[in-house]
């Protein structure tokens, strides 16, 4: 809008939609162009900007171009999690087609908590969920729920598990030392005391130790406890390691435990042949969590819970209120508001449905295959360099490494690498030792940036050790 306009009503007329929308599209096109050259991290202006950004809204209309510029500056501070140099944590999102889907979904603002309010949109979301169930080898009739992320999906999985196992109010849950803390957090929210979470040690290859799990279950039963839930991880957060899912599934079946697989990170790789080989055994799960905001490149706030038997999920969450008496269940369509912790929810279906239908599934498969290739090649090159220690070959797209030296030297190595602002890595601690952690999962990361990362890592190591390879 121009500065001489005195009002901007909430209901935009057609020309205002075209004008404001045009600004947004131009902004977006420039923004995408800049991703290759934008710093991987930048804090230089954060403090200076913060004061102005906290200004309360004025009574009169603002200037849209100026407001967009404010957003551009603010988004430029911190870590660029949508850029090609983002090799930390679990990168992924920023798919522009998901953002376009979001624009439409938010403007339509249909209510998808109860199918009767928007049956066809619920069918679209349900279609993606059942397609995912099928890709994971779950039986017909399996279903699920799109959530804000893995943590909320895990809470609902835990509630379903507990509901399905009578007496599990005082039951025990089995995780490994590398399981994400969202399981313990979900248990805490659900009112299970912390000591009911039984942490099984991992093997030298960082995988949940199946024999130790079986022994712990037996000991707990002998002590009068009620084991009810076994959690395996398909791609741990620290190292991207896949637990022995076939053996864990078999153990859960034998012991009558609910088998949950946390595939928040690894789940997307089920679309690839190598991923399916790594994740074999996941088809025996009672519930699976995956985060499309990790390995399907979608925006933050997109998690998925898949369950073998949606009736259990429903029984664990459904409630009833007189104010909802006009809304009856719809044949063959889920009422998402009765399957999870949210009643009113955003329509997450379009941000899943549109990119998958528009790009086609093979486009996702190709991207993920490329990330697996890039990771394998990076690992091969680092492991040949005698200055580095890499105890674990990657199962998926996480590489852990350190220079032969102290933790303090490795901390400095990480700071040195990140100070280039071309790449951004993170770290973790395994068996009390500090490791740098590099994860290739942004769809914008290709061979050029991974080669550049390798060069940066080698130069930083030369600086730290005084040795060239
Ligand atoms: C990221 C992650 C989670 C938590 O998911 P959020 O979407 O961040 O809530 C759970 N498990 C694993 C293995 C993860 O990597």
XYZ file of C-alpha atoms and ligand atoms in Angstrom:
484
model
C 0.000 0.000 0.000
C 1.085 3.571 -0.462
C 1.712 5.838 2.483
C -1.057 8.265 1.584
C -3.728 5.594 2.062
C -5.312 6.175 5.436
C -7.027 2.815 5.948
C -6.602 -0.776 4.911
C -9.769 -2.727 5.766
C -9.334 -6.357 6.799
C -11.361 -7.453 3.780
C -9.084 -6.813 0.818
C -10.638 -6.012 -2.546
C -9.387 -7.776 -5.648
C -6.887 -5.074 -6.586
C -5.418 -5.054 -3.069
C -4.967 -8.842 -3.205
C -3.168 -8.504 -6.547
C -0.995 -5.638 -5.300
C -0.003 -7.186 -1.946
C 0.304 -10.669 -3.442
C 2.594 -9.268 -6.147
C 4.934 -7.889 -3.480
C 5.029 -11.287 -1.793
C 5.771 -13.199 -5.003
C 8.571 -10.768 -5.949
C 9.994 -11.013 -2.463
C 9.897 -14.804 -2.576
C 11.575 -14.993 -5.995
C 14.458 -12.765 -4.815
C 14.723 -14.668 -1.579
C 15.056 -18.026 -3.356
C 17.721 -16.550 -5.677
C 19.744 -15.378 -2.682
C 19.845 -18.709 -0.864
C 23.090 -19.855 -2.491
C 25.008 -16.757 -1.388
C 23.267 -16.004 1.928
C 25.442 -16.656 5.016
C 24.902 -20.041 6.690
C 24.715 -18.137 9.973
C 24.767 -14.452 10.814
C 24.267 -12.705 14.148
C 25.866 -9.380 13.267
C 22.666 -7.306 13.211
C 20.495 -9.293 15.640
C 20.966 -6.994 18.613
C 20.721 -3.791 16.606
C 17.489 -4.937 14.933
C 15.826 -6.326 18.040
C 14.802 -3.004 19.533
C 12.985 -1.778 16.432
C 11.366 -5.166 15.895
C 9.711 -5.084 19.311
C 7.874 -1.841 18.530
C 4.141 -2.256 19.182
C 1.821 -2.068 16.142
C 0.670 1.429 15.184
C -2.990 2.459 14.944
C -2.642 3.424 11.292
C -1.718 1.228 8.329
C 1.939 0.428 7.717
C 3.801 0.344 4.419
C 3.825 -3.217 3.087
C 7.176 -2.972 1.282
C 8.803 -1.599 4.440
C 7.234 -4.329 6.564
C 8.490 -7.012 4.173
C 11.953 -5.485 4.370
C 11.772 -5.711 8.174
C 10.922 -9.395 7.865
C 13.783 -9.944 5.398
C 16.293 -8.401 7.800
C 14.950 -10.306 10.796
C 14.920 -13.652 8.949
C 18.537 -13.046 7.919
C 19.725 -13.206 11.537
C 20.602 -16.480 13.223
C 21.097 -19.784 11.456
C 19.846 -20.089 7.884
C 18.008 -23.377 8.285
C 16.667 -23.281 4.709
C 19.992 -22.718 2.960
C 22.426 -25.163 1.292
C 25.071 -24.662 3.990
C 22.837 -25.842 6.805
C 24.413 -29.148 7.814
C 23.419 -29.097 11.489
C 20.607 -30.763 13.441
C 18.012 -32.042 10.941
C 17.784 -29.628 8.044
C 15.117 -29.985 5.439
C 12.347 -27.477 4.993
C 11.806 -24.445 2.883
C 10.132 -26.107 -0.074
C 8.518 -23.189 -1.897
C 5.614 -25.291 -3.160
C 4.745 -26.168 0.444
C 4.726 -22.449 1.247
C 2.357 -21.815 -1.685
C 0.111 -24.604 -0.426
C 0.186 -22.974 2.977
C -0.889 -19.625 1.591
C -3.973 -21.231 0.079
C -4.753 -23.424 3.080
C -4.566 -20.488 5.479
C -6.708 -18.230 3.284
C -9.362 -20.949 2.844
C -9.127 -21.642 6.588
C -11.422 -24.674 6.489
C -12.046 -26.610 9.654
C -10.506 -30.084 9.496
C -10.847 -31.119 13.139
C -14.075 -32.952 12.314
C -14.586 -34.521 8.870
C -18.153 -33.314 8.443
C -16.982 -29.690 8.325
C -14.669 -30.261 5.329
C -14.993 -33.863 4.148
C -13.124 -33.465 0.867
C -10.134 -31.688 2.431
C -10.029 -34.302 5.176
C -10.043 -36.939 2.408
C -6.966 -35.276 0.843
C -5.081 -35.323 4.139
C -6.272 -38.849 4.896
C -5.137 -39.951 1.435
C -1.565 -38.830 2.138
C -1.611 -40.565 5.536
C -2.899 -43.871 4.156
C -0.381 -43.657 1.302
C 2.364 -43.290 3.928
C 0.941 -46.261 5.874
C 1.136 -48.276 2.679
C 4.740 -47.204 2.016
C 5.666 -48.394 5.517
C 3.995 -51.760 4.948
C 1.246 -51.216 7.517
C -1.935 -53.204 6.799
C -5.103 -51.857 5.164
C -7.135 -49.987 7.766
C -4.047 -48.344 9.257
C -4.253 -44.580 9.566
C -2.902 -41.624 11.385
C -2.713 -37.970 12.072
C -0.684 -34.972 10.957
C 0.650 -33.104 13.987
C 2.886 -30.148 14.704
C 5.894 -32.459 14.924
C 7.442 -35.590 16.318
C 7.038 -34.634 19.969
C 3.258 -34.224 19.812
C 2.917 -37.332 17.620
C 4.949 -39.297 20.172
C 2.678 -38.172 23.002
C -0.360 -39.536 21.152
C 1.463 -42.789 20.353
C 2.305 -43.235 24.024
C -1.290 -42.516 25.075
C -2.542 -45.073 22.538
C -0.014 -47.651 23.734
C -1.048 -47.145 27.329
C -4.744 -47.294 26.454
C -4.266 -50.554 24.576
C -2.518 -52.317 27.459
C -4.785 -52.558 30.508
C -2.959 -51.924 33.765
C -0.216 -49.900 32.130
C -0.912 -46.866 34.352
C 1.934 -48.323 36.370
C 3.703 -49.777 33.348
C 7.250 -49.456 32.071
C 8.606 -48.110 28.797
C 11.833 -49.280 27.089
C 14.068 -46.835 25.234
C 17.773 -46.803 24.459
C 20.365 -44.305 25.648
C 20.162 -42.719 22.177
C 16.354 -42.413 22.033
C 15.120 -38.832 21.595
C 14.001 -37.243 24.861
C 10.512 -36.645 23.442
C 9.556 -40.156 24.631
C 10.508 -39.381 28.239
C 8.819 -35.999 27.934
C 5.626 -37.587 26.601
C 5.693 -40.076 29.482
C 6.069 -37.213 31.945
C 3.159 -35.313 30.394
C 1.108 -38.528 30.512
C 1.854 -38.832 34.218
C 4.266 -41.776 34.171
C 6.975 -41.388 36.823
C 10.490 -40.894 35.409
C 11.707 -44.227 36.806
C 9.198 -46.059 34.590
C 11.314 -45.110 31.594
C 13.864 -47.888 31.377
C 16.963 -46.872 29.454
C 18.675 -49.772 27.728
C 22.379 -49.436 26.870
C 23.450 -49.273 23.246
C 25.935 -51.595 21.573
C 29.323 -50.362 20.332
C 27.603 -49.538 17.035
C 25.192 -47.213 18.931
C 22.184 -49.524 18.409
C 19.666 -50.488 21.081
C 20.926 -53.715 22.642
C 18.160 -56.282 22.062
C 19.447 -58.844 24.513
C 19.823 -56.230 27.257
C 16.272 -55.064 26.501
C 14.925 -58.607 26.876
C 16.781 -59.039 30.161
C 15.482 -55.767 31.541
C 11.898 -56.657 30.572
C 12.255 -60.040 32.291
C 13.745 -58.481 35.429
C 10.983 -55.858 35.556
C 8.267 -58.498 35.211
C 9.889 -60.504 37.994
C 9.791 -57.349 40.128
C 6.037 -56.986 39.520
C 6.225 -54.116 36.997
C 4.143 -54.086 33.814
C 6.183 -53.557 30.640
C 3.893 -52.122 27.939
C 5.873 -50.112 25.377
C 9.092 -50.729 23.440
C 10.530 -47.849 21.415
C 12.971 -48.417 18.574
C 14.493 -45.554 16.612
C 14.894 -45.439 12.837
C 17.630 -42.814 12.681
C 18.756 -41.541 16.083
C 19.151 -37.825 16.543
C 22.829 -37.870 17.521
C 24.176 -40.283 14.924
C 21.347 -41.161 12.506
C 21.686 -44.811 13.539
C 18.882 -47.291 12.864
C 18.108 -49.692 15.717
C 17.720 -53.438 14.962
C 14.015 -53.084 14.128
C 13.261 -56.723 13.143
C 14.643 -58.064 16.434
C 13.001 -55.334 18.513
C 9.664 -55.940 16.765
C 9.957 -59.655 17.432
C 10.788 -59.023 21.091
C 7.799 -56.690 21.480
C 5.498 -59.263 19.849
C 6.785 -62.081 22.062
C 6.382 -59.977 25.192
C 3.028 -58.455 24.246
C 4.397 -54.880 24.196
C 3.283 -52.053 21.930
C 6.060 -51.530 19.369
C 6.662 -47.879 18.540
C 9.223 -46.793 15.947
C 10.525 -43.249 16.127
C 11.333 -42.504 12.478
C 11.063 -38.730 12.963
C 14.288 -38.281 11.015
C 14.704 -41.572 9.148
C 11.096 -42.006 8.011
C 11.357 -40.025 4.790
C 14.060 -42.408 3.527
C 11.408 -45.115 3.302
C 10.771 -43.637 -0.158
C 14.228 -44.821 -1.278
C 15.456 -48.345 -1.884
C 18.411 -47.963 0.502
C 16.173 -46.425 3.146
C 13.713 -49.321 2.899
C 16.582 -51.758 3.384
C 17.781 -49.840 6.460
C 14.281 -49.528 7.926
C 13.241 -53.143 7.297
C 11.191 -54.400 10.220
C 9.321 -51.117 10.621
C 6.242 -52.777 9.122
C 5.752 -54.624 12.419
C 5.286 -51.358 14.316
C 2.063 -50.537 16.145
C 2.901 -46.874 15.671
C 5.417 -44.868 13.651
C 6.363 -41.223 14.001
C 7.900 -39.376 11.072
C 8.635 -35.701 10.621
C 7.972 -34.434 7.112
C 9.583 -31.218 8.393
C 12.807 -33.215 8.462
C 13.153 -35.784 5.711
C 10.354 -34.646 3.376
C 11.585 -31.029 3.166
C 8.340 -29.519 4.468
C 8.023 -26.482 6.744
C 8.484 -26.718 10.511
C 5.275 -27.730 12.210
C 4.661 -30.867 10.120
C 4.831 -34.195 11.936
C 3.000 -37.444 11.275
C 1.818 -40.301 13.469
C 0.872 -43.547 11.746
C -0.882 -46.316 13.660
C -1.702 -49.896 12.795
C -5.127 -49.589 14.446
C -6.645 -46.081 14.399
C -9.484 -47.285 16.675
C -6.989 -47.429 19.549
C -5.815 -43.891 18.819
C -9.444 -42.782 18.805
C -10.248 -44.585 22.054
C -7.245 -42.942 23.732
C -8.193 -39.399 22.668
C -11.902 -39.090 21.832
C -14.070 -36.883 23.993
C -17.532 -35.509 23.749
C -19.196 -32.143 24.268
C -22.803 -30.988 23.834
C -21.536 -28.072 21.741
C -20.408 -30.613 19.118
C -23.769 -32.424 18.985
C -24.478 -31.362 15.391
C -21.354 -33.063 14.100
C -21.646 -36.757 13.456
C -18.893 -39.125 12.311
C -18.460 -39.415 8.546
C -18.188 -42.876 6.978
C -14.637 -43.798 5.998
C -13.184 -40.444 7.085
C -11.313 -39.770 10.323
C -12.242 -36.996 12.721
C -8.680 -35.782 13.316
C -9.764 -33.787 16.358
C -10.582 -37.078 18.085
C -7.268 -38.782 17.239
C -4.827 -36.431 18.923
C -4.363 -33.704 21.494
C -5.664 -30.852 19.295
C -9.330 -30.295 18.465
C -9.069 -27.173 16.330
C -6.025 -27.605 14.122
C -4.600 -26.051 11.003
C -5.193 -27.884 7.747
C -1.751 -29.475 7.351
C -2.992 -31.696 4.557
C -2.381 -29.297 1.681
C 1.264 -28.711 2.536
C 1.733 -32.491 2.306
C -0.601 -33.156 -0.614
C 0.357 -30.361 -3.020
C 4.150 -30.866 -3.162
C 3.766 -34.655 -3.426
C 1.254 -34.391 -6.274
C 2.955 -31.475 -8.007
C 6.586 -32.675 -7.951
C 5.672 -36.378 -7.922
C 7.020 -38.908 -5.445
C 10.093 -39.663 -7.572
C 11.361 -36.089 -7.118
C 11.491 -36.698 -3.352
C 13.098 -40.084 -3.828
C 15.797 -38.583 -6.058
C 16.597 -35.795 -3.577
C 16.876 -38.258 -0.701
C 19.042 -40.620 -2.764
C 21.338 -37.718 -3.591
C 21.709 -36.893 0.133
C 22.585 -40.548 0.874
C 25.221 -40.461 -1.897
C 26.686 -37.145 -0.717
C 26.925 -38.424 2.862
C 28.599 -41.679 1.836
C 31.128 -39.795 -0.280
C 31.884 -37.280 2.472
C 32.400 -40.112 4.953
C 34.742 -41.946 2.546
C 36.899 -38.859 2.109
C 37.100 -37.951 5.799
C 37.800 -41.508 6.936
C 40.849 -41.656 4.615
C 42.349 -38.570 6.264
C 44.479 -39.777 9.208
C 43.869 -36.583 11.204
C 40.251 -37.553 11.745
C 38.511 -40.190 13.820
C 35.200 -41.558 12.466
C 34.151 -44.562 14.543
C 30.731 -45.114 12.901
C 29.912 -45.323 9.193
C 26.624 -43.499 8.506
C 23.394 -45.516 8.242
C 21.626 -42.544 6.637
C 22.878 -38.948 6.311
C 24.618 -38.108 9.595
C 28.432 -38.210 9.862
C 30.149 -37.962 13.262
C 33.847 -37.058 13.313
C 36.548 -35.476 15.428
C 40.208 -34.667 15.008
C 42.595 -36.779 17.041
C 43.020 -34.453 19.984
C 41.148 -33.106 22.968
C 37.463 -32.196 23.245
C 38.521 -28.565 23.622
C 40.398 -28.708 20.301
C 37.354 -30.224 18.651
C 35.130 -27.500 20.069
C 37.471 -24.952 18.538
C 37.421 -26.870 15.266
C 33.608 -26.571 15.159
C 33.757 -22.836 15.931
C 36.399 -22.371 13.228
C 34.288 -24.219 10.631
C 31.115 -22.303 11.467
C 32.924 -18.959 11.475
C 33.279 -19.261 7.669
C 29.490 -18.631 7.459
C 29.420 -20.926 4.413
C 28.363 -24.000 6.376
C 26.856 -24.586 9.781
C 27.512 -27.838 11.690
C 26.542 -28.954 15.196
C 28.012 -31.383 17.710
C 27.020 -34.148 20.072
C 28.535 -36.211 22.847
C 28.887 -39.996 22.568
C 30.221 -42.008 25.514
C 31.404 -38.771 27.080
C 33.365 -37.657 23.999
C 32.684 -34.612 21.859
C 31.955 -35.240 18.163
C 31.238 -32.834 15.346
C 28.007 -33.754 13.629
C 27.325 -33.129 9.965
C 23.919 -33.934 8.480
C 23.160 -33.639 4.760
C 19.411 -33.214 4.455
C 18.544 -29.832 2.990
C 17.106 -30.217 -0.505
C 19.253 -27.199 -1.412
C 22.498 -28.971 -0.474
C 24.261 -30.507 -3.471
C 27.776 -31.778 -4.276
C 29.256 -28.284 -4.617
C 28.417 -27.312 -1.035
C 29.435 -30.677 0.386
C 32.814 -30.371 -1.402
C 33.146 -26.876 -0.023
C 32.326 -28.190 3.472
C 35.027 -30.819 3.109
C 37.557 -28.161 2.109
C 36.547 -25.987 5.063
C 36.795 -28.921 7.487
C 40.261 -29.849 6.163
C 41.582 -26.278 6.341
C 40.240 -25.849 9.866
C 41.832 -29.160 10.871
C 45.153 -28.044 9.380
C 44.934 -24.873 11.438
C 44.164 -26.842 14.627
C 46.682 -29.648 14.216
C 49.410 -27.915 12.235
C 49.241 -30.945 9.911
C 48.205 -31.075 6.316
C 46.778 -34.425 5.187
C 13.483 -34.397 15.881
C 13.219 -35.671 16.547
C 12.134 -35.830 17.402
C 11.294 -34.662 17.858
O 10.514 -34.178 16.837
P 10.001 -32.653 16.817
O 9.380 -32.576 15.479
O 11.212 -31.796 16.965
O 9.046 -32.486 17.923
C 11.866 -37.098 17.869
N 12.638 -38.145 17.540
C 13.708 -38.024 16.736
C 14.507 -39.240 16.395
C 14.033 -36.785 16.230
O 15.118 -36.666 15.460
